[in-house]
JSON list of C-alpha atoms in Angstrom, two decimals:
[
{"chain": "A", "resi": 1, "resn": "MET", "atom": "CA", "xyz": [17.76, -24.81, -27.41]},
{"chain": "A", "resi": 2, "resn": "ALA", "atom": "CA", "xyz": [17.14, -27.08, -30.36]},
{"chain": "A", "resi": 3, "resn": "TRP", "atom": "CA", "xyz": [13.67, -27.63, -31.73]},
{"chain": "A", "resi": 4, "resn": "PRO", "atom": "CA", "xyz": [12.32, -31.10, -30.76]},
{"chain": "A", "resi": 5, "resn": "TYR", "atom": "CA", "xyz": [12.66, -33.92, -33.22]},
{"chain": "A", "resi": 6, "resn": "THR", "atom": "CA", "xyz": [14.58, -33.27, -36.40]},
{"chain": "A", "resi": 7, "resn": "THR", "atom": "CA", "xyz": [12.52, -30.29, -37.49]},
{"chain": "A", "resi": 8, "resn": "SER", "atom": "CA", "xyz": [14.08, -26.84, -37.77]},
{"chain": "A", "resi": 9, "resn": "ILE", "atom": "CA", "xyz": [12.66, -23.33, -37.95]},
{"chain": "A", "resi": 10, "resn": "ASP", "atom": "CA", "xyz": [13.77, -20.80, -40.50]},
{"chain": "A", "resi": 11, "resn": "GLU", "atom": "CA", "xyz": [13.94, -17.80, -38.13]},
{"chain": "A", "resi": 12, "resn": "THR", "atom": "CA", "xyz": [14.29, -15.39, -41.06]},
{"chain": "A", "resi": 13, "resn": "LYS", "atom": "CA", "xyz": [10.66, -16.13, -41.95]},
{"chain": "A", "resi": 14, "resn": "LEU", "atom": "CA", "xyz": [9.28, -15.27, -38.51]},
{"chain": "A", "resi": 15, "resn": "ASP", "atom": "CA", "xyz": [7.36, -12.02, -38.36]},
{"chain": "A", "resi": 16, "resn": "GLN", "atom": "CA", "xyz": [8.55, -10.41, -35.10]},
{"chain": "A", "resi": 17, "resn": "GLU", "atom": "CA", "xyz": [5.71, -7.89, -35.24]},
{"chain": "A", "resi": 18, "resn": "SER", "atom": "CA", "xyz": [2.81, -10.27, -35.83]},
{"chain": "A", "resi": 19, "resn": "ASP", "atom": "CA", "xyz": [-0.25, -9.87, -33.59]},
{"chain": "A", "resi": 20, "resn": "SER", "atom": "CA", "xyz": [0.21, -13.25, -31.92]},
{"chain": "A", "resi": 21, "resn": "ILE", "atom": "CA", "xyz": [3.80, -12.44, -30.97]},
{"chain": "A", "resi": 22, "resn": "LYS", "atom": "CA", "xyz": [2.82, -8.99, -29.66]},
{"chain": "A", "resi": 23, "resn": "GLU", "atom": "CA", "xyz": [0.04, -10.53, -27.56]},
{"chain": "A", "resi": 24, "resn": "ALA", "atom": "CA", "xyz": [2.36, -13.22, -26.24]},
{"chain": "A", "resi": 25, "resn": "ARG", "atom": "CA", "xyz": [4.95, -10.59, -25.28]},
{"chain": "A", "resi": 26, "resn": "GLN", "atom": "CA", "xyz": [2.31, -8.61, -23.36]},
{"chain": "A", "resi": 27, "resn": "GLU", "atom": "CA", "xyz": [1.04, -11.73, -21.59]},
{"chain": "A", "resi": 28, "resn": "ILE", "atom": "CA", "xyz": [4.60, -12.71, -20.61]},
{"chain": "A", "resi": 29, "resn": "GLU", "atom": "CA", "xyz": [5.28, -9.17, -19.36]},
{"chain": "A", "resi": 30, "resn": "ASP", "atom": "CA", "xyz": [2.03, -9.12, -17.34]},
{"chain": "A", "resi": 31, "resn": "THR", "atom": "CA", "xyz": [2.85, -12.49, -15.79]},
{"chain": "A", "resi": 32, "resn": "ALA", "atom": "CA", "xyz": [6.41, -11.37, -14.95]},
{"chain": "A", "resi": 33, "resn": "ASN", "atom": "CA", "xyz": [5.06, -8.20, -13.31]},
{"chain": "A", "resi": 34, "resn": "ALA", "atom": "CA", "xyz": [2.60, -10.24, -11.22]},
{"chain": "A", "resi": 35, "resn": "VAL", "atom": "CA", "xyz": [5.36, -12.59, -10.07]},
{"chain": "A", "resi": 36, "resn": "ASN", "atom": "CA", "xyz": [7.67, -9.67, -9.27]},
{"chain": "A", "resi": 37, "resn": "SER", "atom": "CA", "xyz": [4.96, -7.97, -7.20]},
{"chain": "A", "resi": 38, "resn": "MET", "atom": "CA", "xyz": [4.62, -11.16, -5.15]},
{"chain": "A", "resi": 39, "resn": "ILE", "atom": "CA", "xyz": [8.38, -11.40, -4.72]},
{"chain": "A", "resi": 40, "resn": "ASP", "atom": "CA", "xyz": [8.60, -7.73, -3.71]},
{"chain": "A", "resi": 41, "resn": "PHE", "atom": "CA", "xyz": [5.83, -8.10, -1.11]},
{"chain": "A", "resi": 42, "resn": "ASP", "atom": "CA", "xyz": [7.36, -6.74, 2.07]},
{"chain": "A", "resi": 43, "resn": "THR", "atom": "CA", "xyz": [6.46, -8.82, 5.11]},
{"chain": "A", "resi": 44, "resn": "ALA", "atom": "CA", "xyz": [8.51, -6.55, 7.37]},
{"chain": "A", "resi": 45, "resn": "PRO", "atom": "CA", "xyz": [7.86, -3.03, 6.08]},
{"chain": "A", "resi": 46, "resn": "ALA", "atom": "CA", "xyz": [10.04, -0.14, 7.15]},
{"chain": "A", "resi": 47, "resn": "ILE", "atom": "CA", "xyz": [8.51, 2.27, 9.64]},
{"chain": "A", "resi": 48, "resn": "ASN", "atom": "CA", "xyz": [8.08, 5.81, 8.34]},
{"chain": "A", "resi": 49, "resn": "ASN", "atom": "CA", "xyz": [9.05, 7.66, 11.53]},
{"chain": "A", "resi": 50, "resn": "LEU", "atom": "CA", "xyz": [7.61, 11.16, 11.21]},
{"chain": "A", "resi": 51, "resn": "GLY", "atom": "CA", "xyz": [9.07, 12.33, 14.55]},
{"chain": "A", "resi": 52, "resn": "THR", "atom": "CA", "xyz": [7.20, 15.04, 16.44]},
{"chain": "A", "resi": 53, "resn": "VAL", "atom": "CA", "xyz": [4.46, 16.44, 14.23]},
{"chain": "A", "resi": 54, "resn": "THR", "atom": "CA", "xyz": [2.82, 19.84, 14.68]},
{"chain": "A", "resi": 55, "resn": "THR", "atom": "CA", "xyz": [1.23, 20.21, 11.23]},
{"chain": "A", "resi": 56, "resn": "ASN", "atom": "CA", "xyz": [-1.31, 18.19, 9.25]},
{"chain": "A", "resi": 57, "resn": "GLN", "atom": "CA", "xyz": [-0.02, 14.82, 8.07]},
{"chain": "A", "resi": 58, "resn": "SER", "atom": "CA", "xyz": [-0.83, 13.23, 4.69]},
{"chain": "A", "resi": 59, "resn": "LEU", "atom": "CA", "xyz": [0.21, 9.62, 5.05]},
{"chain": "A", "resi": 60, "resn": "ASN", "atom": "CA", "xyz": [1.24, 8.36, 1.62]},
{"chain": "A", "resi": 61, "resn": "ILE", "atom": "CA", "xyz": [0.15, 4.72, 1.58]},
{"chain": "A", "resi": 62, "resn": "GLU", "atom": "CA", "xyz": [1.61, 4.20, -1.86]},
{"chain": "A", "resi": 63, "resn": "ASN", "atom": "CA", "xyz": [5.08, 4.43, -0.34]},
{"chain": "A", "resi": 64, "resn": "HIS", "atom": "CA", "xyz": [4.59, 3.22, 3.25]},
{"chain": "A", "resi": 65, "resn": "SER", "atom": "CA", "xyz": [2.23, 1.10, 5.30]},
{"chain": "A", "resi": 66, "resn": "VAL", "atom": "CA", "xyz": [3.58, 1.74, 8.81]},
{"chain": "A", "resi": 67, "resn": "PHE", "atom": "CA", "xyz": [3.78, 5.21, 10.35]},
{"chain": "A", "resi": 68, "resn": "LYS", "atom": "CA", "xyz": [5.02, 6.44, 13.71]},
{"chain": "A", "resi": 69, "resn": "MET", "atom": "CA", "xyz": [4.53, 9.91, 15.16]},
{"chain": "A", "resi": 70, "resn": "THR", "atom": "CA", "xyz": [4.56, 11.90, 18.37]},
{"chain": "A", "resi": 71, "resn": "VAL", "atom": "CA", "xyz": [1.86, 14.56, 18.32]},
{"chain": "A", "resi": 72, "resn": "GLY", "atom": "CA", "xyz": [3.19, 17.97, 19.33]},
{"chain": "A", "resi": 73, "resn": "GLY", "atom": "CA", "xyz": [0.27, 20.16, 18.23]},
{"chain": "A", "resi": 74, "resn": "ASP", "atom": "CA", "xyz": [-3.22, 20.06, 16.74]},
{"chain": "A", "resi": 75, "resn": "ILE", "atom": "CA", "xyz": [-3.13, 18.04, 13.50]},
{"chain": "A", "resi": 76, "resn": "GLU", "atom": "CA", "xyz": [-5.27, 16.34, 10.88]},
{"chain": "A", "resi": 77, "resn": "ILE", "atom": "CA", "xyz": [-4.29, 12.89, 9.61]},
{"chain": "A", "resi": 78, "resn": "SER", "atom": "CA", "xyz": [-5.28, 12.01, 6.06]},
{"chain": "A", "resi": 79, "resn": "PHE", "atom": "CA", "xyz": [-4.25, 9.38, 3.56]},
{"chain": "A", "resi": 80, "resn": "THR", "atom": "CA", "xyz": [-2.83, 9.98, 0.09]},
{"chain": "A", "resi": 81, "resn": "GLY", "atom": "CA", "xyz": [-1.26, 7.87, -2.62]},
{"chain": "A", "resi": 82, "resn": "THR", "atom": "CA", "xyz": [-2.65, 5.54, -5.20]},
{"chain": "A", "resi": 83, "resn": "LEU", "atom": "CA", "xyz": [-5.21, 3.21, -3.71]},
{"chain": "A", "resi": 84, "resn": "THR", "atom": "CA", "xyz": [-4.99, 0.09, -5.85]},
{"chain": "A", "resi": 85, "resn": "SER", "atom": "CA", "xyz": [-8.33, -1.04, -7.27]},
{"chain": "A", "resi": 86, "resn": "ASN", "atom": "CA", "xyz": [-9.37, -4.58, -6.29]},
{"chain": "A", "resi": 87, "resn": "ARG", "atom": "CA", "xyz": [-6.39, -4.98, -3.99]},
{"chain": "A", "resi": 88, "resn": "MET", "atom": "CA", "xyz": [-6.44, -4.76, -0.20]},
{"chain": "A", "resi": 89, "resn": "GLN", "atom": "CA", "xyz": [-3.89, -2.55, 1.51]},
{"chain": "A", "resi": 90, "resn": "GLN", "atom": "CA", "xyz": [-3.33, -2.40, 5.25]},
{"chain": "A", "resi": 91, "resn": "GLY", "atom": "CA", "xyz": [-0.99, -0.89, 7.77]},
{"chain": "A", "resi": 92, "resn": "VAL", "atom": "CA", "xyz": [-0.38, 0.49, 11.24]},
{"chain": "A", "resi": 93, "resn": "ILE", "atom": "CA", "xyz": [-0.04, 3.93, 12.83]},
{"chain": "A", "resi": 94, "resn": "PHE", "atom": "CA", "xyz": [1.75, 4.36, 16.16]},
{"chain": "A", "resi": 95, "resn": "ILE", "atom": "CA", "xyz": [0.63, 7.65, 17.75]},
{"chain": "A", "resi": 96, "resn": "THR", "atom": "CA", "xyz": [2.31, 8.93, 20.91]},
{"chain": "A", "resi": 97, "resn": "ASN", "atom": "CA", "xyz": [0.67, 11.66, 23.04]},
{"chain": "A", "resi": 98, "resn": "GLY", "atom": "CA", "xyz": [-2.20, 12.07, 20.56]},
{"chain": "A", "resi": 99, "resn": "GLY", "atom": "CA", "xyz": [-4.67, 12.91, 23.34]},
{"chain": "A", "resi": 100, "resn": "ALA", "atom": "CA", "xyz": [-2.61, 15.90, 24.46]},
{"chain": "A", "resi": 101, "resn": "HIS", "atom": "CA", "xyz": [-3.75, 17.76, 21.33]},
{"chain": "A", "resi": 102, "resn": "THR", "atom": "CA", "xyz": [-6.67, 17.75, 18.92]},
{"chain": "A", "resi": 103, "resn": "VAL", "atom": "CA", "xyz": [-6.25, 15.06, 16.25]},
{"chain": "A", "resi": 104, "resn": "THR", "atom": "CA", "xyz": [-8.79, 15.06, 13.43]},
{"chain": "A", "resi": 105, "resn": "TYR", "atom": "CA", "xyz": [-8.97, 12.93, 10.31]},
{"chain": "A", "resi": 106, "resn": "GLY", "atom": "CA", "xyz": [-9.61, 13.45, 6.61]},
{"chain": "A", "resi": 107, "resn": "THR", "atom": "CA", "xyz": [-13.03, 12.72, 5.09]},
{"chain": "A", "resi": 108, "resn": "GLU", "atom": "CA", "xyz": [-11.72, 9.48, 3.57]},
{"chain": "A", "resi": 109, "resn": "VAL", "atom": "CA", "xyz": [-11.11, 8.04, 7.06]},
{"chain": "A", "resi": 110, "resn": "LYS", "atom": "CA", "xyz": [-13.92, 5.87, 8.44]},
{"chain": "A", "resi": 111, "resn": "PHE", "atom": "CA", "xyz": [-14.19, 4.59, 12.03]},
{"chain": "A", "resi": 112, "resn": "THR", "atom": "CA", "xyz": [-16.34, 2.02, 13.81]},
{"chain": "A", "resi": 113, "resn": "ASP", "atom": "CA", "xyz": [-19.72, 3.66, 14.46]},
{"chain": "A", "resi": 114, "resn": "GLY", "atom": "CA", "xyz": [-18.35, 6.80, 12.77]},
{"chain": "A", "resi": 115, "resn": "THR", "atom": "CA", "xyz": [-16.48, 7.90, 15.89]},
{"chain": "A", "resi": 116, "resn": "ALA", "atom": "CA", "xyz": [-12.74, 8.54, 16.08]},
{"chain": "A", "resi": 117, "resn": "PRO", "atom": "CA", "xyz": [-11.01, 6.96, 19.10]},
{"chain": "A", "resi": 118, "resn": "VAL", "atom": "CA", "xyz": [-9.99, 8.93, 22.16]},
{"chain": "A", "resi": 119, "resn": "LEU", "atom": "CA", "xyz": [-6.20, 8.94, 22.12]},
{"chain": "A", "resi": 120, "resn": "THR", "atom": "CA", "xyz": [-3.90, 8.70, 25.14]},
{"chain": "A", "resi": 121, "resn": "THR", "atom": "CA", "xyz": [-2.59, 11.98, 26.56]},
{"chain": "A", "resi": 122, "resn": "SER", "atom": "CA", "xyz": [0.75, 10.52, 27.58]},
{"chain": "A", "resi": 123, "resn": "GLY", "atom": "CA", "xyz": [1.52, 7.19, 25.94]},
{"chain": "A", "resi": 124, "resn": "THR", "atom": "CA", "xyz": [1.32, 5.32, 22.66]},
{"chain": "A", "resi": 125, "resn": "ASP", "atom": "CA", "xyz": [-1.84, 4.22, 20.86]},
{"chain": "A", "resi": 126, "resn": "ILE", "atom": "CA", "xyz": [-1.93, 1.86, 17.90]},
{"chain": "A", "resi": 127, "resn": "LEU", "atom": "CA", "xyz": [-4.32, 2.31, 15.00]},
{"chain": "A", "resi": 128, "resn": "THR", "atom": "CA", "xyz": [-4.60, -0.11, 12.10]},
{"chain": "A", "resi": 129, "resn": "TRP", "atom": "CA", "xyz": [-5.88, 0.91, 8.70]},
{"chain": "A", "resi": 130, "resn": "ILE", "atom": "CA", "xyz": [-7.36, -1.07, 5.83]},
{"chain": "A", "resi": 131, "resn": "ASN", "atom": "CA", "xyz": [-8.24, -0.04, 2.29]},
{"chain": "A", "resi": 132, "resn": "ASP", "atom": "CA", "xyz": [-10.22, -2.28, -0.05]},
{"chain": "A", "resi": 133, "resn": "GLY", "atom": "CA", "xyz": [-9.25, -0.52, -3.27]},
{"chain": "A", "resi": 134, "resn": "GLY", "atom": "CA", "xyz": [-11.88, 2.19, -2.89]},
{"chain": "A", "resi": 135, "resn": "SER", "atom": "CA", "xyz": [-11.48, 5.78, -1.75]},
{"chain": "A", "resi": 136, "resn": "ASP", "atom": "CA", "xyz": [-12.23, 5.10, 1.94]},
{"chain": "A", "resi": 137, "resn": "VAL", "atom": "CA", "xyz": [-9.63, 4.09, 4.53]},
{"chain": "A", "resi": 138, "resn": "TYR", "atom": "CA", "xyz": [-11.05, 2.14, 7.45]},
{"chain": "A", "resi": 139, "resn": "VAL", "atom": "CA", "xyz": [-9.23, 2.82, 10.72]},
{"chain": "A", "resi": 140, "resn": "LEU", "atom": "CA", "xyz": [-9.52, 0.52, 13.73]},
{"chain": "A", "resi": 141, "resn": "PHE", "atom": "CA", "xyz": [-8.33, 1.23, 17.28]},
{"chain": "A", "resi": 142, "resn": "ALA", "atom": "CA", "xyz": [-5.95, -1.65, 17.99]},
{"chain": "A", "resi": 143, "resn": "GLY", "atom": "CA", "xyz": [-4.36, -0.63, 21.27]},
{"chain": "A", "resi": 144, "resn": "ARG", "atom": "CA", "xyz": [-4.63, 2.11, 23.89]},
{"chain": "A", "resi": 145, "resn": "ASP", "atom": "CA", "xyz": [-1.79, 3.41, 26.07]},
{"chain": "A", "resi": 146, "resn": "MET", "atom": "CA", "xyz": [0.72, 0.75, 25.02]},
{"chain": "A", "resi": 147, "resn": "SER", "atom": "CA", "xyz": [3.47, 2.46, 27.05]}
]
């Protein structure tokens, strides 16, 4: 692209490593990353189907936001992954037959009034989770016995 008007730039005299150029490059890169993160936002996330679980489950919310499991034994559900500071994350957990076994939760999991929900013995319950960039994951009981 030509410089406006009849002026020209002697590119051999540009200092490619000057502070202003370095700062501009970083600002452009930061802006591009922000735009790409908006483009990559998944409005229909894939379900991480864990199948029948009989051991403790660490749900990695860095990689997934929707989890599905059938409980086949006593388990603890906890959350792992990088919780992004100053950015809300949310998701869903589909739990089938959770009330047929003992399901406990990691210390980072917080419930309304501090009490975990009673899960359905034979059927599917839906839990939603929200993280506000801190270390706690807030879990809400969205639906009971959705079978």
